[in-house]
Short mmCIF file of C-alpha atoms and ligand atoms in Angstrom, two decimals:
data_model
loop_
_atom_site.label_atom_id
_atom_site.label_comp_id
_atom_site.label_asym_id
_atom_site.label_seq_id
_atom_site.Cartn_x
_atom_site.Cartn_y
_atom_site.Cartn_z
CA UNK E 1 0.00 0.00 0.00
CA UNK E 2 1.20 3.48 -0.78
CA UNK E 3 1.73 5.75 2.18
CA UNK E 4 -0.38 8.88 2.40
CA UNK E 5 1.60 12.05 1.98
CA UNK E 6 1.70 14.90 4.45
CA UNK E 7 3.23 17.95 2.80
CA UNK E 8 4.92 20.70 4.77
CA UNK E 9 6.36 24.03 3.71
CA UNK E 10 9.75 25.54 4.47
CA UNK E 11 8.47 29.06 3.84
CA UNK E 12 11.37 31.42 3.28
CA UNK E 13 11.17 35.19 3.30
CA UNK E 14 13.87 37.83 3.66
CA UNK E 15 16.41 35.44 5.09
CA UNK E 16 14.09 33.80 7.58
CA UNK E 17 12.24 30.49 7.89
CA UNK E 18 8.66 30.26 9.13
CA UNK E 19 8.00 28.02 12.14
CA UNK E 20 4.59 27.26 13.65
CA UNK E 21 3.79 25.85 17.09
CA UNK E 22 1.15 23.14 17.14
CA UNK E 23 -1.85 23.50 19.44
CA UNK E 24 -3.14 19.94 18.87
CA UNK E 25 -3.27 17.00 19.31
CA UNK E 26 -2.17 16.98 22.98
CA UNK E 27 0.89 14.81 22.34
CA UNK E 28 2.21 17.27 19.74
CA UNK E 29 0.99 20.54 21.26
CA UNK E 30 3.82 22.93 22.01
CA UNK E 31 6.19 21.41 19.46
CA UNK E 32 7.20 23.45 16.41
CA UNK E 33 6.79 22.34 12.82
CA UNK E 34 6.98 23.33 9.23
CA UNK E 35 3.28 24.01 8.61
CA UNK E 36 1.31 21.80 6.23
CA UNK E 37 -1.08 18.88 6.19
CA UNK E 38 -2.47 15.88 4.39
CA UNK E 39 -3.08 15.74 0.68
CA UNK E 40 -6.72 15.60 -0.27
CA UNK E 41 -7.93 13.36 -3.07
CA UNK E 42 -6.83 14.56 -6.49
CA UNK E 43 -4.44 17.20 -5.18
CA UNK E 44 -0.80 17.52 -6.07
CA UNK E 45 1.54 18.10 -3.13
CA UNK E 46 2.09 21.67 -4.32
CA UNK E 47 -1.68 22.34 -4.41
CA UNK E 48 -2.12 20.83 -0.97
CA UNK E 49 0.69 22.95 0.42
CA UNK E 50 -0.74 26.20 -0.95
CA UNK E 51 -4.18 25.29 0.45
CA UNK E 52 -2.91 24.27 3.89
CA UNK E 53 -0.81 27.41 4.33
CA UNK E 54 -3.77 29.56 3.29
CA UNK E 55 -6.17 27.76 5.69
CA UNK E 56 -3.86 27.48 8.66
CA UNK E 57 -1.93 30.75 8.46
CA UNK E 58 -3.72 33.04 6.00
CA UNK E 59 -0.76 33.42 3.69
CA UNK E 60 -0.34 33.04 -0.06
CA UNK E 61 2.73 31.08 -1.08
CA UNK E 62 4.42 29.63 -4.11
CA UNK E 63 6.10 26.22 -3.78
CA UNK E 64 9.65 26.34 -5.13
CA UNK E 65 11.30 22.93 -4.87
CA UNK E 66 11.12 19.72 -2.93
CA UNK E 67 13.69 19.11 -0.24
CA UNK E 68 15.04 15.66 -1.08
CA UNK E 69 13.93 12.92 1.25
CA UNK E 70 10.83 11.51 2.88
CA UNK E 71 10.28 11.03 6.59
CA UNK E 72 8.00 8.48 8.26
CA UNK E 73 5.18 9.71 10.50
CA UNK E 74 2.56 7.54 12.14
CA UNK E 75 2.01 4.23 10.29
CA UNK E 76 0.73 4.85 6.76
CA UNK E 77 1.93 8.45 6.50
CA UNK E 78 5.10 10.06 5.21
CA UNK E 79 6.26 13.66 5.35
CA UNK E 80 7.51 15.48 2.26
CA UNK E 81 8.76 19.06 2.39
CA UNK E 82 8.88 21.82 -0.20
CA UNK E 83 10.55 25.17 0.06
CA UNK E 84 8.09 27.96 -0.67
CA UNK E 85 8.18 31.68 -1.24
CA UNK E 86 5.89 34.03 0.67
CA UNK E 87 3.80 35.94 -1.86
CA UNK E 88 1.51 37.89 0.44
CA UNK E 89 0.01 38.04 3.89
CA UNK E 90 1.32 37.99 7.43
CA UNK E 91 1.17 34.50 8.96
CA UNK E 92 -1.31 34.17 11.83
CA UNK E 93 -2.09 31.03 13.86
CA UNK E 94 -5.63 30.66 12.49
CA UNK E 95 -5.94 26.87 12.76
CA UNK E 96 -3.92 24.07 14.43
CA UNK E 97 -1.26 26.46 15.78
CA UNK E 98 -1.03 28.94 18.64
CA UNK E 99 2.15 30.80 17.67
CA UNK E 100 4.24 31.51 14.60
CA UNK E 101 7.80 32.79 14.36
CA UNK E 102 10.21 33.80 11.63
CA UNK E 103 13.63 32.35 12.46
CA UNK E 104 16.93 33.63 11.08
CA UNK E 105 19.77 31.28 10.10
CA UNK E 106 21.47 32.17 13.38
CA UNK E 107 18.38 31.32 15.41
CA UNK E 108 18.03 28.04 13.55
CA UNK E 109 21.64 27.18 14.31
CA UNK E 110 21.07 27.98 17.98
CA UNK E 111 18.16 25.49 18.02
CA UNK E 112 15.78 28.17 19.31
CA UNK E 113 12.56 26.15 19.12
CA UNK E 114 11.57 22.57 19.94
CA UNK E 115 10.97 21.10 16.47
CA UNK E 116 9.07 17.88 15.89
CA UNK E 117 11.77 15.21 15.48
CA UNK E 118 10.57 14.22 12.02
CA UNK E 119 10.87 17.83 10.79
CA UNK E 120 14.48 18.29 11.87
CA UNK E 121 16.26 17.00 8.74
CA UNK E 122 14.21 19.28 6.46
CA UNK E 123 14.66 22.23 8.84
CA UNK E 124 18.42 21.65 8.75
CA UNK E 125 18.37 21.62 4.95
CA UNK E 126 16.26 24.79 4.82
CA UNK E 127 18.70 26.44 7.25
CA UNK E 128 21.59 25.53 4.94
CA UNK E 129 19.79 27.22 2.06
CA UNK E 130 19.18 30.34 4.16
CA UNK E 131 22.83 30.66 5.03
CA UNK E 132 23.76 30.14 1.39
CA UNK E 133 25.35 26.70 1.94
O1 LIG Z 1 -4.15 19.54 8.71
P1 LIG Z 1 -4.19 18.03 8.46
O2 LIG Z 1 -5.14 17.31 9.36
O3 LIG Z 1 -4.32 17.69 7.03
O4 LIG Z 1 -2.73 17.51 8.87
P2 LIG Z 1 -1.91 17.74 10.19
O5 LIG Z 1 -2.68 17.33 11.40
O6 LIG Z 1 -1.34 19.13 10.23
O7 LIG Z 1 -0.71 16.75 9.95
C1 LIG Z 1 -0.92 15.38 9.78
C2 LIG Z 1 0.15 14.61 10.51
O8 LIG Z 1 1.44 14.97 10.01
C3 LIG Z 1 0.19 14.90 12.00
O9 LIG Z 1 0.33 13.66 12.67
C4 LIG Z 1 1.42 15.74 12.20
O10 LIG Z 1 2.02 15.47 13.41
C5 LIG Z 1 2.31 15.34 11.04
N1 LIG Z 1 3.15 16.46 10.60
C6 LIG Z 1 4.52 16.44 10.88
O11 LIG Z 1 5.01 15.49 11.47
N2 LIG Z 1 5.32 17.46 10.50
C7 LIG Z 1 4.80 18.52 9.84
N3 LIG Z 1 5.62 19.50 9.48
C8 LIG Z 1 3.43 18.56 9.53
C9 LIG Z 1 2.63 17.51 9.94
#
């Protein structure tokens, strides 16, 4: 059986990466993630990402490229991550999150927020891109 894809966005803007703190479910609340969600039927990952970021944070984005790799979540689900450009809007925790932050390369290096474990490899790759590496 093919795993269902959860797509998340490494949204980059003016040298910073967007991080969002989950408010649910209880076992994930308080942890930080690259925002995103499950693909709906018939959607491409890019379409799902644009939709999820609009619904959850009220921003318009443009997916740029996939960060190579795929990370297992709960059984039957895998995480894929795209970098994305912020087109418009100021991210607000409208749904599923209670705080958002823009992190600089330096803050990412200093491990400023408690990322979900499964997001860490993609966050590290996004941080490398921010610092031009
Ligand atoms: O919004 P939707 O219900 O489509 O999805 P979600 O609840 O945001 O994410 C589905 C699953 O993927 C959850 O179990 C999240 O913990 C996981 N996830 C993750 O591990 N890392 C992310 N960056 C986004 C979601």
